[in-house]
Amino acid sequence: MTEQSRFFRWVYRALALSGLLIVSMMAYVFVREILFPELWPTSRTIEMSGAPGKQGAPTIRMHVGSVTRIKGTAVKMIEMTTVSSGIGSLRSGGRSYRDDIRNLIFVVEGQPKAKWLFEKNDERLRSIQEVCACDDHAQGSKTPTTAIFLEVIRADSDGDGELDWDDRSIPALLRPDGSGYAELGPSVEDILDTSLSEDGERFGLLINDGGKLLYREYAIADFSLHSEQVLTELDH
């Protein structure tokens, strides 16, 4: 056997070993992140009561998600997400904490007690938006947030056994400090756009629901319905 043949033989062995290591790492990540994520809690995973503020409630495991400073306020908003168990998480696109927000915690600087949005973690939040008269692309904007808009999924409307993005959502508004939660009517099929009037007094929703394209405006002062227009209506 020549020296050159021996060299290439060792190269082939090294490549084979490298390939085996890569496959092993991929298998490890798949088992840890997809099949059994609950067996490897991270530093952001906590055990907590299933009903915050109520003693004796069963504990559940949740993940501390994004922490957002509400624009122009002394409020921090903390997203609380569920830790998916087993291969069921594959149906909703894998283990993505961002996509399974179940509750929000509002911490106001200088106040001794934080506020939870929901008493239980049964709902799922599909959208969280700060409402303000500012340019979202202007990072240096100091215009304060007027309200927070949510899309809340509460019922399994498509009957697939999960609360997911295919279910109908309930539009809702609340104050920047987490108070004043108000639902803007029943659930709808799809919310196409949100807007704030130039004077900052009305919040607009463009909605597709039941074969109709609707535009609704709500008063920022008390979140009450100000007006509704049917823009188009499809014949069935």
Short mmCIF file of C-alpha atoms in Angstrom, two decimals:
data_model
loop_
_atom_site.label_atom_id
_atom_site.label_comp_id
_atom_site.label_asym_id
_atom_site.label_seq_id
_atom_site.Cartn_x
_atom_site.Cartn_y
_atom_site.Cartn_z
CA MET A 1 0.00 0.00 0.00
CA THR A 2 1.44 3.34 -1.03
CA GLU A 3 1.66 6.37 1.24
CA GLN A 4 -0.90 8.17 -0.93
CA SER A 5 -3.42 5.32 -0.61
CA ARG A 6 -2.93 5.22 3.15
CA PHE A 7 -3.51 9.00 3.33
CA PHE A 8 -6.79 8.85 1.43
CA ARG A 9 -7.91 5.92 3.52
CA TRP A 10 -7.52 8.00 6.68
CA VAL A 11 -9.31 10.91 5.00
CA TYR A 12 -12.28 8.67 4.19
CA ARG A 13 -12.38 7.42 7.77
CA ALA A 14 -12.32 10.98 9.12
CA LEU A 15 -15.14 12.01 6.79
CA ALA A 16 -17.21 8.98 7.81
CA LEU A 17 -16.66 9.76 11.49
CA SER A 18 -17.61 13.42 10.94
CA GLY A 19 -20.80 12.37 9.17
CA LEU A 20 -21.69 10.03 12.04
CA LEU A 21 -21.15 12.83 14.56
CA ILE A 22 -23.36 15.21 12.57
CA VAL A 23 -26.17 12.63 12.33
CA SER A 24 -25.88 11.92 16.08
CA MET A 25 -26.12 15.63 16.88
CA MET A 26 -29.17 16.02 14.65
CA ALA A 27 -30.84 13.04 16.34
CA TYR A 28 -30.07 14.50 19.78
CA VAL A 29 -31.56 17.87 18.84
CA PHE A 30 -34.66 16.18 17.38
CA VAL A 31 -35.24 14.11 20.53
CA ARG A 32 -34.58 17.03 22.88
CA GLU A 33 -36.37 19.84 21.06
CA ILE A 34 -39.24 18.02 19.34
CA LEU A 35 -40.07 14.69 20.99
CA PHE A 36 -39.41 15.35 24.68
CA PRO A 37 -38.72 19.08 25.32
CA GLU A 38 -40.31 18.83 28.78
CA LEU A 39 -37.44 16.58 29.97
CA TRP A 40 -34.85 19.33 29.44
CA PRO A 41 -36.14 22.54 31.02
CA THR A 42 -34.11 25.63 30.21
CA SER A 43 -33.11 28.47 32.51
CA ARG A 44 -36.23 30.30 31.29
CA THR A 45 -38.57 27.44 32.19
CA ILE A 46 -40.44 27.73 35.49
CA GLU A 47 -42.96 25.77 37.54
CA MET A 48 -46.02 27.83 38.40
CA SER A 49 -49.64 27.62 39.45
CA GLY A 50 -52.14 26.82 36.72
CA ALA A 51 -54.28 29.67 38.09
CA PRO A 52 -52.00 32.57 39.10
CA GLY A 53 -52.91 34.08 42.46
CA LYS A 54 -54.96 31.07 43.60
CA GLN A 55 -53.59 28.70 46.22
CA GLY A 56 -53.94 24.97 45.75
CA ALA A 57 -54.14 25.08 41.95
CA PRO A 58 -52.12 22.39 40.11
CA THR A 59 -48.70 23.46 38.88
CA ILE A 60 -47.76 23.66 35.23
CA ARG A 61 -44.48 24.27 33.43
CA MET A 62 -44.19 27.50 31.46
CA HIS A 63 -41.49 29.38 29.62
CA VAL A 64 -40.58 33.03 30.11
CA GLY A 65 -40.71 34.49 26.61
CA SER A 66 -39.99 37.98 25.34
CA VAL A 67 -39.77 40.93 27.71
CA THR A 68 -40.96 44.18 26.10
CA ARG A 69 -40.73 47.72 27.38
CA ILE A 70 -44.02 49.42 26.44
CA LYS A 71 -43.19 52.59 24.48
CA GLY A 72 -43.23 55.80 26.51
CA THR A 73 -44.15 54.08 29.79
CA ALA A 74 -42.55 52.55 32.87
CA VAL A 75 -44.17 49.19 32.07
CA LYS A 76 -42.52 45.92 31.12
CA MET A 77 -44.63 43.22 29.45
CA ILE A 78 -43.52 39.60 29.90
CA GLU A 79 -44.85 36.88 27.60
CA MET A 80 -45.58 33.51 29.23
CA THR A 81 -45.67 30.52 26.90
CA THR A 82 -46.39 26.84 27.36
CA VAL A 83 -43.76 24.13 27.10
CA SER A 84 -45.03 21.73 24.43
CA SER A 85 -44.89 18.04 25.29
CA GLY A 86 -44.13 15.29 22.80
CA ILE A 87 -44.62 15.16 19.05
CA GLY A 88 -47.91 17.04 19.27
CA SER A 89 -45.92 20.24 18.95
CA LEU A 90 -45.08 19.27 15.38
CA ARG A 91 -48.66 19.99 14.34
CA SER A 92 -48.26 23.65 15.20
CA GLY A 93 -44.92 24.09 13.49
CA GLY A 94 -42.62 22.67 16.14
CA ARG A 95 -41.42 24.05 19.45
CA SER A 96 -41.85 27.77 19.01
CA TYR A 97 -42.49 29.56 22.30
CA ARG A 98 -43.36 32.73 20.47
CA ASP A 99 -46.32 31.00 18.80
CA ASP A 100 -47.87 29.64 22.02
CA ILE A 101 -48.28 32.68 24.28
CA ARG A 102 -50.80 31.88 27.01
CA ASN A 103 -50.56 34.86 29.34
CA LEU A 104 -48.96 38.25 29.90
CA ILE A 105 -47.42 39.77 33.01
CA PHE A 106 -47.26 43.54 33.38
CA VAL A 107 -44.64 44.98 35.73
CA VAL A 108 -44.92 48.69 36.49
CA GLU A 109 -41.79 50.29 37.90
CA GLY A 110 -42.36 51.55 41.43
CA GLN A 111 -45.42 49.36 42.05
CA PRO A 112 -45.05 46.42 44.45
CA LYS A 113 -47.33 43.98 42.64
CA ALA A 114 -47.31 42.74 39.05
CA LYS A 115 -50.51 42.19 37.06
CA TRP A 116 -51.41 39.03 35.14
CA LEU A 117 -53.67 39.49 32.13
CA PHE A 118 -55.67 36.25 32.61
CA GLU A 119 -56.49 34.32 35.79
CA LYS A 120 -55.82 31.05 33.96
CA ASN A 121 -53.59 30.06 31.04
CA ASP A 122 -56.38 28.60 28.90
CA GLU A 123 -56.38 31.18 26.09
CA ARG A 124 -53.81 31.55 23.34
CA LEU A 125 -52.63 34.91 22.02
CA ARG A 126 -52.20 35.04 18.26
CA SER A 127 -51.24 38.70 18.00
CA ILE A 128 -49.89 41.36 20.38
CA GLN A 129 -49.55 44.90 19.05
CA GLU A 130 -48.72 48.20 20.68
CA VAL A 131 -51.13 50.86 19.43
CA CYS A 132 -49.54 54.29 19.06
CA ALA A 133 -49.47 57.28 16.71
CA CYS A 134 -45.93 56.53 15.59
CA ASP A 135 -43.95 55.00 12.77
CA ASP A 136 -43.26 51.35 13.66
CA HIS A 137 -40.01 51.51 11.67
CA ALA A 138 -38.68 54.50 13.62
CA GLN A 139 -36.71 52.89 16.41
CA GLY A 140 -36.10 56.21 18.13
CA SER A 141 -39.78 57.18 18.29
CA LYS A 142 -40.78 58.38 21.76
CA THR A 143 -44.51 58.55 21.09
CA PRO A 144 -46.13 56.62 23.96
CA THR A 145 -48.28 53.57 23.43
CA THR A 146 -52.00 54.39 23.63
CA ALA A 147 -53.27 50.82 24.06
CA ILE A 148 -52.35 47.20 23.40
CA PHE A 149 -54.26 45.16 20.84
CA LEU A 150 -54.64 41.39 21.17
CA GLU A 151 -56.10 38.53 19.17
CA VAL A 152 -57.31 35.99 21.72
CA ILE A 153 -58.05 32.39 20.76
CA ARG A 154 -60.38 30.84 23.32
CA ALA A 155 -62.23 28.07 21.50
CA ASP A 156 -61.22 25.25 19.16
CA SER A 157 -63.44 26.52 16.35
CA ASP A 158 -62.07 24.19 13.65
CA GLY A 159 -62.41 21.08 15.83
CA ASP A 160 -58.84 19.79 15.47
CA GLY A 161 -58.33 19.43 19.22
CA GLU A 162 -55.94 22.40 19.54
CA LEU A 163 -55.99 26.13 19.97
CA ASP A 164 -54.01 27.23 16.93
CA TRP A 165 -53.79 29.88 14.23
CA ASP A 166 -56.62 28.28 12.23
CA ASP A 167 -59.14 29.00 15.00
CA ARG A 168 -61.28 32.13 15.19
CA SER A 169 -59.91 34.89 17.40
CA ILE A 170 -61.47 37.54 19.62
CA PRO A 171 -60.13 41.10 19.10
CA ALA A 172 -59.38 42.88 22.37
CA LEU A 173 -57.82 46.07 23.73
CA LEU A 174 -56.24 46.94 27.06
CA ARG A 175 -54.32 49.80 28.63
CA PRO A 176 -50.50 49.89 28.42
CA ASP A 177 -50.23 48.86 32.10
CA GLY A 178 -52.36 45.74 31.55
CA SER A 179 -55.59 47.16 32.97
CA GLY A 180 -58.94 47.78 31.28
CA TYR A 181 -59.06 44.56 29.22
CA ALA A 182 -62.04 44.74 26.84
CA GLU A 183 -63.11 42.33 24.11
CA LEU A 184 -64.27 44.03 20.91
CA GLY A 185 -67.19 41.73 20.15
CA PRO A 186 -67.32 37.99 19.39
CA SER A 187 -64.67 35.97 17.56
CA VAL A 188 -63.97 36.63 13.87
CA GLU A 189 -62.38 34.70 11.02
CA ASP A 190 -59.51 37.02 10.18
CA ILE A 191 -58.26 40.47 11.18
CA LEU A 192 -56.64 42.02 8.12
CA ASP A 193 -55.44 45.37 9.46
CA THR A 194 -55.36 47.65 12.51
CA SER A 195 -54.95 51.41 12.63
CA LEU A 196 -55.12 54.46 14.88
CA SER A 197 -56.74 57.70 13.75
CA GLU A 198 -54.54 60.77 13.34
CA ASP A 199 -56.01 62.39 16.45
CA GLY A 200 -55.38 59.18 18.43
CA GLU A 201 -59.01 58.91 19.52
CA ARG A 202 -60.24 55.99 17.40
CA PHE A 203 -58.88 52.50 16.76
CA GLY A 204 -59.77 50.83 13.46
CA LEU A 205 -60.13 47.15 12.56
CA LEU A 206 -60.44 45.71 9.06
CA ILE A 207 -62.11 42.31 9.41
CA ASN A 208 -63.00 39.41 7.13
CA ASP A 209 -65.85 37.44 8.68
CA GLY A 210 -68.80 35.42 7.41
CA GLY A 211 -68.27 36.44 3.79
CA LYS A 212 -68.17 40.13 4.69
CA LEU A 213 -65.38 42.68 4.69
CA LEU A 214 -66.00 44.92 7.70
CA TYR A 215 -64.41 48.07 9.02
CA ARG A 216 -65.02 48.95 12.65
CA GLU A 217 -63.83 51.86 14.75
CA TYR A 218 -63.62 51.90 18.55
CA ALA A 219 -63.20 54.85 20.91
CA ILE A 220 -59.80 54.78 22.60
CA ALA A 221 -61.30 56.53 25.65
CA ASP A 222 -63.44 53.53 26.70
CA PHE A 223 -62.94 50.94 23.90
CA SER A 224 -66.62 51.17 22.91
CA LEU A 225 -67.79 50.60 19.32
CA HIS A 226 -67.87 53.93 17.48
CA SER A 227 -68.97 52.83 14.00
CA GLU A 228 -69.17 49.85 11.63
CA GLN A 229 -69.21 49.65 7.85
CA VAL A 230 -69.87 46.67 5.58
CA LEU A 231 -67.42 47.25 2.72
CA THR A 232 -68.29 44.16 0.68
CA GLU A 233 -70.65 41.24 1.06
CA LEU A 234 -70.30 37.94 -0.79
CA ASP A 235 -73.32 35.98 -1.90
CA HIS A 236 -73.41 32.36 -0.78
#
